[in-house]
Amino acid sequence: GKIHGGNQVYAYNKQMSQTYNELLLLESDIRKAFKRNEFRLAYQPKVDVKSNHIVGVEALIRWEHGKKGNIPPSTFIPIAEEIGMIHAIGEWVLFEACQQFMRWKKAGAESVMIAVNVSAIELQQTDFLDKVKKIIKETKMDPNYLEIEITENSVMHNTIECIHTMKELRKMGISLSIDDFGTGYSSMGYLQKFPINYLKIDQSFIKDLFNEAGSAEIIKAMIQLGHTFGLKVVAEGVEGEKILQFIREEACDYYQGYFYSKPLDPIEIGRKLKKPN
Ligand code: C2E
Ligand code: CA
Ligand code: CA
Ligand code: CA
């Protein structure tokens, strides 16, 4: 049959401009949301595989848009990165997380590690370390309880400077995690070079465990690899008992996932961290 090229192009353009307009709208909405303080943090427990105790929480940004409802970070973080808003948002996230840690502490909760996601662009900014120092000073946060999660890909660019920044963070007492491990197109040489503490196995591998041949072997290998380099290994996206059992047998150290808890608001986490008295 004949291809109606003209119509196709028309439809394509119309769709494109619609997407483009939506993108512009979202851009200005992100700026407004920031000014109006519309972002929130939810916290997902990080749990010890053996004892099933909470060893930490990961801060995850939330945005309840006035008209569009909940917009996931996977939608707006990439845009925030593109328009440069990630610096202000990232600073807010770190400040808010540290402040929340102190609120829990003052309320008598047991102190556990608090992890914050940092974008590659933030990590590469020359004043990133100064910002972190300033926030720690202002909030009186104990940096030994602070963990920064960076994705595998983000540390691959700009390696020398990244290593310097990471080393300085470690000197301050901050811990470092490689997030989404296994999804990057990196060589694994960095495991040796980078001063990291934790590997977080990406949830795609965990999801595939009982569906795709070879996934179990990949997970096993990743756990072993982490341990070989003296790192603690975290499994992400654990949704069921069977998967937990598998990673327990393979001596994975920590896990996160809906099986234990979805991300919760600060009050709910505070309750979970209450010291028994
Ligand atoms: P991530 O850092 O890999 O975070 C894990 C994501 O998996 C979170 O999605 C979490 O809610 C979700 N999750 C946890 N357990 C399960 C489970 O058992 N099943 C399933 N299906 N999902 C689970 P969320 O909160 O939508 O965040 C998505 C991504 O957005 C994060 O991935 C992170 O890359 C980014 N992000 C979130 N908050 C921030 C932030 O404050 N700053 C930056 N730069 N990025 C952030
Ligand atoms: Ca993360
Ligand atoms: Ca992840
Ligand atoms: Ca991710």
Short mmCIF file of C-alpha atoms and ligand atoms in Angstrom, two decimals:
data_model
loop_
_atom_site.label_atom_id
_atom_site.label_comp_id
_atom_site.label_asym_id
_atom_site.label_seq_id
_atom_site.Cartn_x
_atom_site.Cartn_y
_atom_site.Cartn_z
CA GLY A 1 0.00 0.00 0.00
CA LYS A 2 0.86 3.61 -0.29
CA ILE A 3 2.43 5.37 2.62
CA HIS A 4 0.66 8.60 3.47
CA GLY A 5 3.82 10.41 4.36
CA GLY A 6 2.20 13.81 4.54
CA ASN A 7 -0.38 12.86 7.09
CA GLN A 8 2.15 11.01 9.13
CA VAL A 9 4.45 14.00 9.32
CA TYR A 10 1.55 16.21 10.30
CA ALA A 11 0.50 13.89 13.10
CA TYR A 12 4.05 13.59 14.26
CA ASN A 13 4.59 17.35 14.40
CA LYS A 14 1.36 17.96 16.22
CA GLN A 15 2.29 15.41 18.84
CA MET A 16 5.77 16.83 19.12
CA SER A 17 4.60 20.37 19.73
CA GLN A 18 2.11 19.12 22.28
CA THR A 19 4.87 17.35 24.16
CA TYR A 20 7.01 20.44 23.84
CA ASN A 21 4.31 22.66 25.29
CA GLU A 22 3.81 20.24 28.15
CA LEU A 23 7.51 20.33 28.81
CA LEU A 24 7.54 24.13 28.91
CA LEU A 25 4.60 24.09 31.26
CA LEU A 26 6.32 21.59 33.53
CA GLU A 27 9.47 23.72 33.52
CA SER A 28 7.69 26.76 34.81
CA ASP A 29 5.71 24.62 37.25
CA ILE A 30 8.95 23.24 38.71
CA ARG A 31 10.24 26.78 39.32
CA LYS A 32 6.94 27.77 40.91
CA ALA A 33 6.76 24.62 43.02
CA PHE A 34 10.21 25.33 44.37
CA LYS A 35 9.34 28.92 45.27
CA ARG A 36 6.12 27.82 46.91
CA ASN A 37 7.87 25.06 48.84
CA GLU A 38 5.71 22.32 47.32
CA PHE A 39 8.30 19.56 47.43
CA ARG A 40 8.30 17.00 50.23
CA LEU A 41 10.55 14.11 51.19
CA ALA A 42 9.37 10.56 51.76
CA TYR A 43 11.66 8.06 53.46
CA GLN A 44 12.08 4.40 52.63
CA PRO A 45 13.60 2.09 55.26
CA LYS A 46 16.83 0.28 54.49
CA VAL A 47 16.77 -3.01 56.37
CA ASP A 48 19.38 -5.48 57.61
CA VAL A 49 18.82 -8.79 55.80
CA LYS A 50 19.77 -10.95 58.81
CA SER A 51 18.14 -9.12 61.69
CA ASN A 52 15.33 -7.37 59.79
CA HIS A 53 16.15 -4.16 61.69
CA ILE A 54 16.03 -0.74 60.05
CA VAL A 55 19.60 0.45 59.54
CA GLY A 56 18.80 3.54 57.55
CA VAL A 57 16.32 5.48 55.46
CA GLU A 58 16.55 6.87 51.92
CA ALA A 59 15.07 10.30 51.24
CA LEU A 60 12.98 10.39 48.05
CA ILE A 61 11.53 13.63 46.71
CA ARG A 62 7.78 14.01 46.25
CA TRP A 63 5.81 16.62 44.33
CA GLU A 64 2.06 16.95 44.69
CA HIS A 65 1.13 19.20 41.79
CA GLY A 66 -1.91 21.39 42.44
CA LYS A 67 -3.70 20.30 39.23
CA LYS A 68 -1.90 17.24 37.95
CA GLY A 69 -1.55 15.38 41.24
CA ASN A 70 1.55 13.44 42.12
CA ILE A 71 4.37 13.88 39.60
CA PRO A 72 7.11 11.24 40.00
CA PRO A 73 10.76 12.27 40.34
CA SER A 74 11.59 10.21 37.25
CA THR A 75 9.54 12.79 35.32
CA PHE A 76 10.65 16.07 36.87
CA ILE A 77 14.23 15.44 38.07
CA PRO A 78 15.60 15.09 34.49
CA ILE A 79 13.86 18.37 33.58
CA ALA A 80 15.18 20.05 36.72
CA GLU A 81 18.65 18.89 35.69
CA GLU A 82 18.23 20.32 32.21
CA ILE A 83 17.02 23.73 33.35
CA GLY A 84 19.56 24.03 36.15
CA MET A 85 16.97 23.87 38.93
CA ILE A 86 18.56 20.68 40.27
CA HIS A 87 21.09 22.72 42.23
CA ALA A 88 18.48 24.56 44.25
CA ILE A 89 16.33 21.44 44.60
CA GLY A 90 19.29 19.28 45.58
CA GLU A 91 20.38 21.78 48.19
CA TRP A 92 16.86 21.83 49.59
CA VAL A 93 16.74 18.01 49.68
CA LEU A 94 20.01 17.76 51.58
CA PHE A 95 19.04 20.51 54.02
CA GLU A 96 15.59 19.05 54.63
CA ALA A 97 16.93 15.51 55.13
CA CYS A 98 19.54 16.69 57.64
CA GLN A 99 16.97 18.78 59.45
CA GLN A 100 14.61 15.80 59.57
CA PHE A 101 17.35 13.62 61.02
CA MET A 102 17.75 16.17 63.82
CA ARG A 103 13.98 16.34 64.40
CA TRP A 104 13.80 12.56 64.83
CA LYS A 105 16.80 12.69 67.14
CA LYS A 106 15.24 15.39 69.32
CA ALA A 107 12.03 13.39 69.49
CA GLY A 108 14.03 10.53 71.00
CA ALA A 109 14.12 8.27 67.97
CA GLU A 110 16.92 5.83 67.40
CA SER A 111 19.47 7.39 65.01
CA VAL A 112 19.94 5.56 61.71
CA MET A 113 21.75 6.46 58.50
CA ILE A 114 19.96 8.88 56.23
CA ALA A 115 20.68 8.62 52.50
CA VAL A 116 20.20 11.37 49.94
CA ASN A 117 20.23 11.00 46.15
CA VAL A 118 22.61 13.38 44.42
CA SER A 119 22.59 13.96 40.66
CA ALA A 120 25.76 13.78 38.63
CA ILE A 121 25.43 17.47 37.77
CA GLU A 122 25.36 18.40 41.45
CA LEU A 123 28.36 16.27 42.29
CA GLN A 124 30.35 17.92 39.51
CA GLN A 125 29.58 21.44 40.61
CA THR A 126 32.69 23.13 42.01
CA ASP A 127 30.97 24.40 45.14
CA PHE A 128 29.24 21.10 45.97
CA LEU A 129 31.56 20.34 48.91
CA ASP A 130 31.11 23.84 50.31
CA LYS A 131 27.35 23.45 50.13
CA VAL A 132 27.48 20.13 51.97
CA LYS A 133 29.74 21.59 54.68
CA LYS A 134 27.47 24.59 55.10
CA ILE A 135 24.35 22.44 55.46
CA ILE A 136 26.02 20.14 57.99
CA LYS A 137 27.08 23.14 60.03
CA GLU A 138 23.69 24.85 59.89
CA THR A 139 21.67 21.77 60.76
CA LYS A 140 24.26 20.39 63.23
CA MET A 141 23.90 17.07 61.42
CA ASP A 142 26.35 14.32 62.39
CA PRO A 143 27.98 13.49 59.00
CA ASN A 144 28.67 9.94 60.22
CA TYR A 145 24.95 9.31 59.74
CA LEU A 146 24.82 10.88 56.28
CA GLU A 147 25.05 8.82 53.11
CA ILE A 148 25.13 10.10 49.53
CA GLU A 149 23.81 7.94 46.70
CA ILE A 150 25.21 8.50 43.24
CA THR A 151 24.43 6.55 40.12
CA GLU A 152 27.03 4.44 38.42
CA ASN A 153 26.96 6.52 35.25
CA SER A 154 27.37 9.81 37.05
CA VAL A 155 30.78 8.96 38.47
CA MET A 156 32.12 7.91 35.12
CA HIS A 157 32.31 11.36 33.61
CA ASN A 158 34.89 13.68 34.98
CA THR A 159 36.58 10.94 36.95
CA ILE A 160 39.52 12.74 38.59
CA GLU A 161 37.39 15.52 40.00
CA CYS A 162 34.73 13.06 41.11
CA ILE A 163 37.27 11.00 43.01
CA HIS A 164 38.52 14.13 44.71
CA THR A 165 35.00 15.13 45.74
CA MET A 166 34.25 11.62 46.96
CA LYS A 167 37.43 11.46 49.01
CA GLU A 168 36.63 14.80 50.63
CA LEU A 169 33.12 13.62 51.49
CA ARG A 170 34.57 10.48 53.07
CA LYS A 171 37.02 12.59 55.10
CA MET A 172 34.04 14.44 56.49
CA GLY A 173 32.58 11.12 57.66
CA ILE A 174 29.95 10.84 54.94
CA SER A 175 29.28 7.41 53.38
CA LEU A 176 28.92 6.82 49.64
CA SER A 177 26.71 4.43 47.69
CA ILE A 178 26.71 3.44 44.06
CA ASP A 179 23.04 3.49 43.07
CA ASP A 180 21.43 1.44 40.27
CA PHE A 181 24.48 -0.82 40.16
CA GLY A 182 24.61 -2.96 37.03
CA THR A 183 22.73 -0.58 34.76
CA GLY A 184 25.64 1.66 33.82
CA TYR A 185 27.88 1.19 30.83
CA SER A 186 30.96 1.49 32.94
CA SER A 187 33.88 -0.78 33.36
CA MET A 188 34.09 -2.09 36.88
CA GLY A 189 37.54 -0.64 37.40
CA TYR A 190 36.09 2.16 39.46
CA LEU A 191 35.22 -0.24 42.28
CA GLN A 192 38.91 -0.28 43.01
CA LYS A 193 39.49 3.43 42.53
CA PHE A 194 36.49 4.97 44.21
CA PRO A 195 36.19 5.42 47.96
CA ILE A 196 32.70 3.90 48.21
CA ASN A 197 30.94 2.01 51.00
CA TYR A 198 27.85 0.46 49.44
CA LEU A 199 26.65 -1.06 46.18
CA LYS A 200 22.94 -0.92 45.50
CA ILE A 201 21.89 -3.64 43.07
CA ASP A 202 19.38 -2.13 40.67
CA GLN A 203 15.81 -3.30 41.14
CA SER A 204 15.53 -4.53 37.54
CA PHE A 205 17.76 -7.52 38.43
CA ILE A 206 15.80 -8.23 41.59
CA LYS A 207 12.50 -8.11 39.66
CA ASP A 208 13.82 -10.57 37.08
CA LEU A 209 15.08 -13.05 39.65
CA PHE A 210 12.42 -15.69 39.12
CA ASN A 211 11.43 -14.71 35.59
CA GLU A 212 14.62 -14.54 33.64
CA ALA A 213 17.23 -17.25 33.34
CA GLY A 214 20.60 -16.07 34.55
CA SER A 215 19.31 -13.31 36.81
CA ALA A 216 20.09 -15.31 39.93
CA GLU A 217 23.65 -15.78 38.74
CA ILE A 218 24.02 -12.09 38.01
CA ILE A 219 22.78 -11.13 41.47
CA LYS A 220 25.08 -13.66 43.12
CA ALA A 221 28.02 -12.32 41.13
CA MET A 222 27.22 -8.72 42.06
CA ILE A 223 27.00 -9.56 45.76
CA GLN A 224 30.34 -11.38 45.58
CA LEU A 225 31.91 -8.56 43.63
CA GLY A 226 30.84 -6.03 46.25
CA HIS A 227 32.15 -8.17 49.08
CA THR A 228 35.44 -8.74 47.28
CA PHE A 229 35.96 -4.99 47.33
CA GLY A 230 34.95 -4.72 50.97
CA LEU A 231 31.62 -3.09 50.24
CA LYS A 232 28.23 -3.68 51.80
CA VAL A 233 25.61 -4.72 49.26
CA VAL A 234 22.03 -3.48 49.18
CA ALA A 235 19.25 -5.10 47.13
CA GLU A 236 16.62 -2.65 45.86
CA GLY A 237 13.01 -3.34 44.98
CA VAL A 238 12.49 -6.42 47.15
CA GLU A 239 8.76 -7.08 46.89
CA GLY A 240 8.42 -10.64 48.14
CA GLU A 241 9.50 -13.18 50.73
CA LYS A 242 11.11 -15.52 48.20
CA ILE A 243 13.44 -12.86 46.91
CA LEU A 244 14.39 -11.92 50.44
CA GLN A 245 15.16 -15.55 51.15
CA PHE A 246 17.34 -15.76 48.06
CA ILE A 247 19.41 -12.68 48.90
CA ARG A 248 19.70 -13.86 52.50
CA GLU A 249 21.19 -17.15 51.30
CA GLU A 250 23.59 -15.19 49.14
CA ALA A 251 24.65 -13.08 52.15
CA CYS A 252 23.44 -9.76 50.77
CA ASP A 253 23.73 -7.23 53.60
CA TYR A 254 20.72 -4.89 53.31
CA TYR A 255 17.54 -4.51 51.34
CA GLN A 256 14.85 -2.01 50.48
CA GLY A 257 11.48 -2.63 48.93
CA TYR A 258 7.74 -2.74 49.28
CA PHE A 259 8.01 -6.09 51.07
CA TYR A 260 9.25 -4.28 54.15
CA SER A 261 7.88 -0.83 53.47
CA LYS A 262 7.16 1.68 50.76
CA PRO A 263 8.53 5.22 51.26
CA LEU A 264 6.75 6.83 54.24
CA ASP A 265 6.23 10.33 55.58
CA PRO A 266 8.50 11.57 58.40
CA ILE A 267 5.91 10.96 61.14
CA GLU A 268 5.43 7.31 60.19
CA ILE A 269 9.21 6.79 60.04
CA GLY A 270 9.59 8.52 63.42
CA ARG A 271 7.20 5.98 64.90
CA LYS A 272 9.17 3.08 63.44
CA LEU A 273 12.39 4.48 64.89
CA LYS A 274 11.04 5.06 68.40
CA LYS A 275 13.32 3.55 70.99
CA PRO A 276 11.62 0.98 73.16
CA ASN A 277 11.59 2.24 76.75
P1 C2E B 1 16.21 5.36 43.16
O1 C2E B 1 17.17 6.23 43.91
O2 C2E B 1 16.75 4.13 42.54
O3 C2E B 1 15.02 5.06 44.18
C1 C2E B 1 14.29 3.86 44.24
C2 C2E B 1 12.94 4.00 43.62
O4 C2E B 1 12.26 2.75 43.67
C3 C2E B 1 12.00 4.98 44.33
O5 C2E B 1 11.14 5.54 43.36
C4 C2E B 1 11.21 4.04 45.27
O6 C2E B 1 9.97 4.59 45.66
C5 C2E B 1 11.04 2.85 44.36
N1 C2E B 1 10.86 1.59 45.11
C6 C2E B 1 11.32 1.25 46.32
N2 C2E B 1 10.97 -0.02 46.64
C7 C2E B 1 10.28 -0.50 45.58
C8 C2E B 1 9.65 -1.78 45.31
O7 C2E B 1 9.67 -2.73 46.09
N3 C2E B 1 9.03 -1.88 44.09
C9 C2E B 1 9.00 -0.86 43.19
N4 C2E B 1 8.37 -1.06 42.04
N5 C2E B 1 9.59 0.33 43.42
C10 C2E B 1 10.21 0.52 44.60
P2 C2E B 1 10.87 7.11 43.29
O8 C2E B 1 10.72 7.67 44.66
O9 C2E B 1 9.79 7.32 42.30
O10 C2E B 1 12.24 7.68 42.72
C11 C2E B 1 12.68 7.40 41.42
C12 C2E B 1 14.07 7.94 41.18
O11 C2E B 1 14.08 9.36 41.22
C13 C2E B 1 15.08 7.51 42.23
O12 C2E B 1 15.52 6.20 41.98
C14 C2E B 1 16.15 8.56 42.05
O13 C2E B 1 16.97 8.24 40.97
C15 C2E B 1 15.31 9.80 41.69
N6 C2E B 1 15.17 10.63 42.89
C16 C2E B 1 14.26 10.53 43.90
N7 C2E B 1 14.44 11.50 44.83
C17 C2E B 1 15.50 12.23 44.40
C18 C2E B 1 16.19 13.39 44.92
O14 C2E B 1 15.90 13.91 46.00
N8 C2E B 1 17.23 13.86 44.17
C19 C2E B 1 17.61 13.28 42.99
N9 C2E B 1 18.66 13.82 42.32
N10 C2E B 1 17.00 12.21 42.48
C20 C2E B 1 15.95 11.69 43.18
CA CA B 2 18.71 5.94 45.36
CA CA B 3 18.35 2.70 42.68
CA CA B 4 16.93 4.59 39.78
#
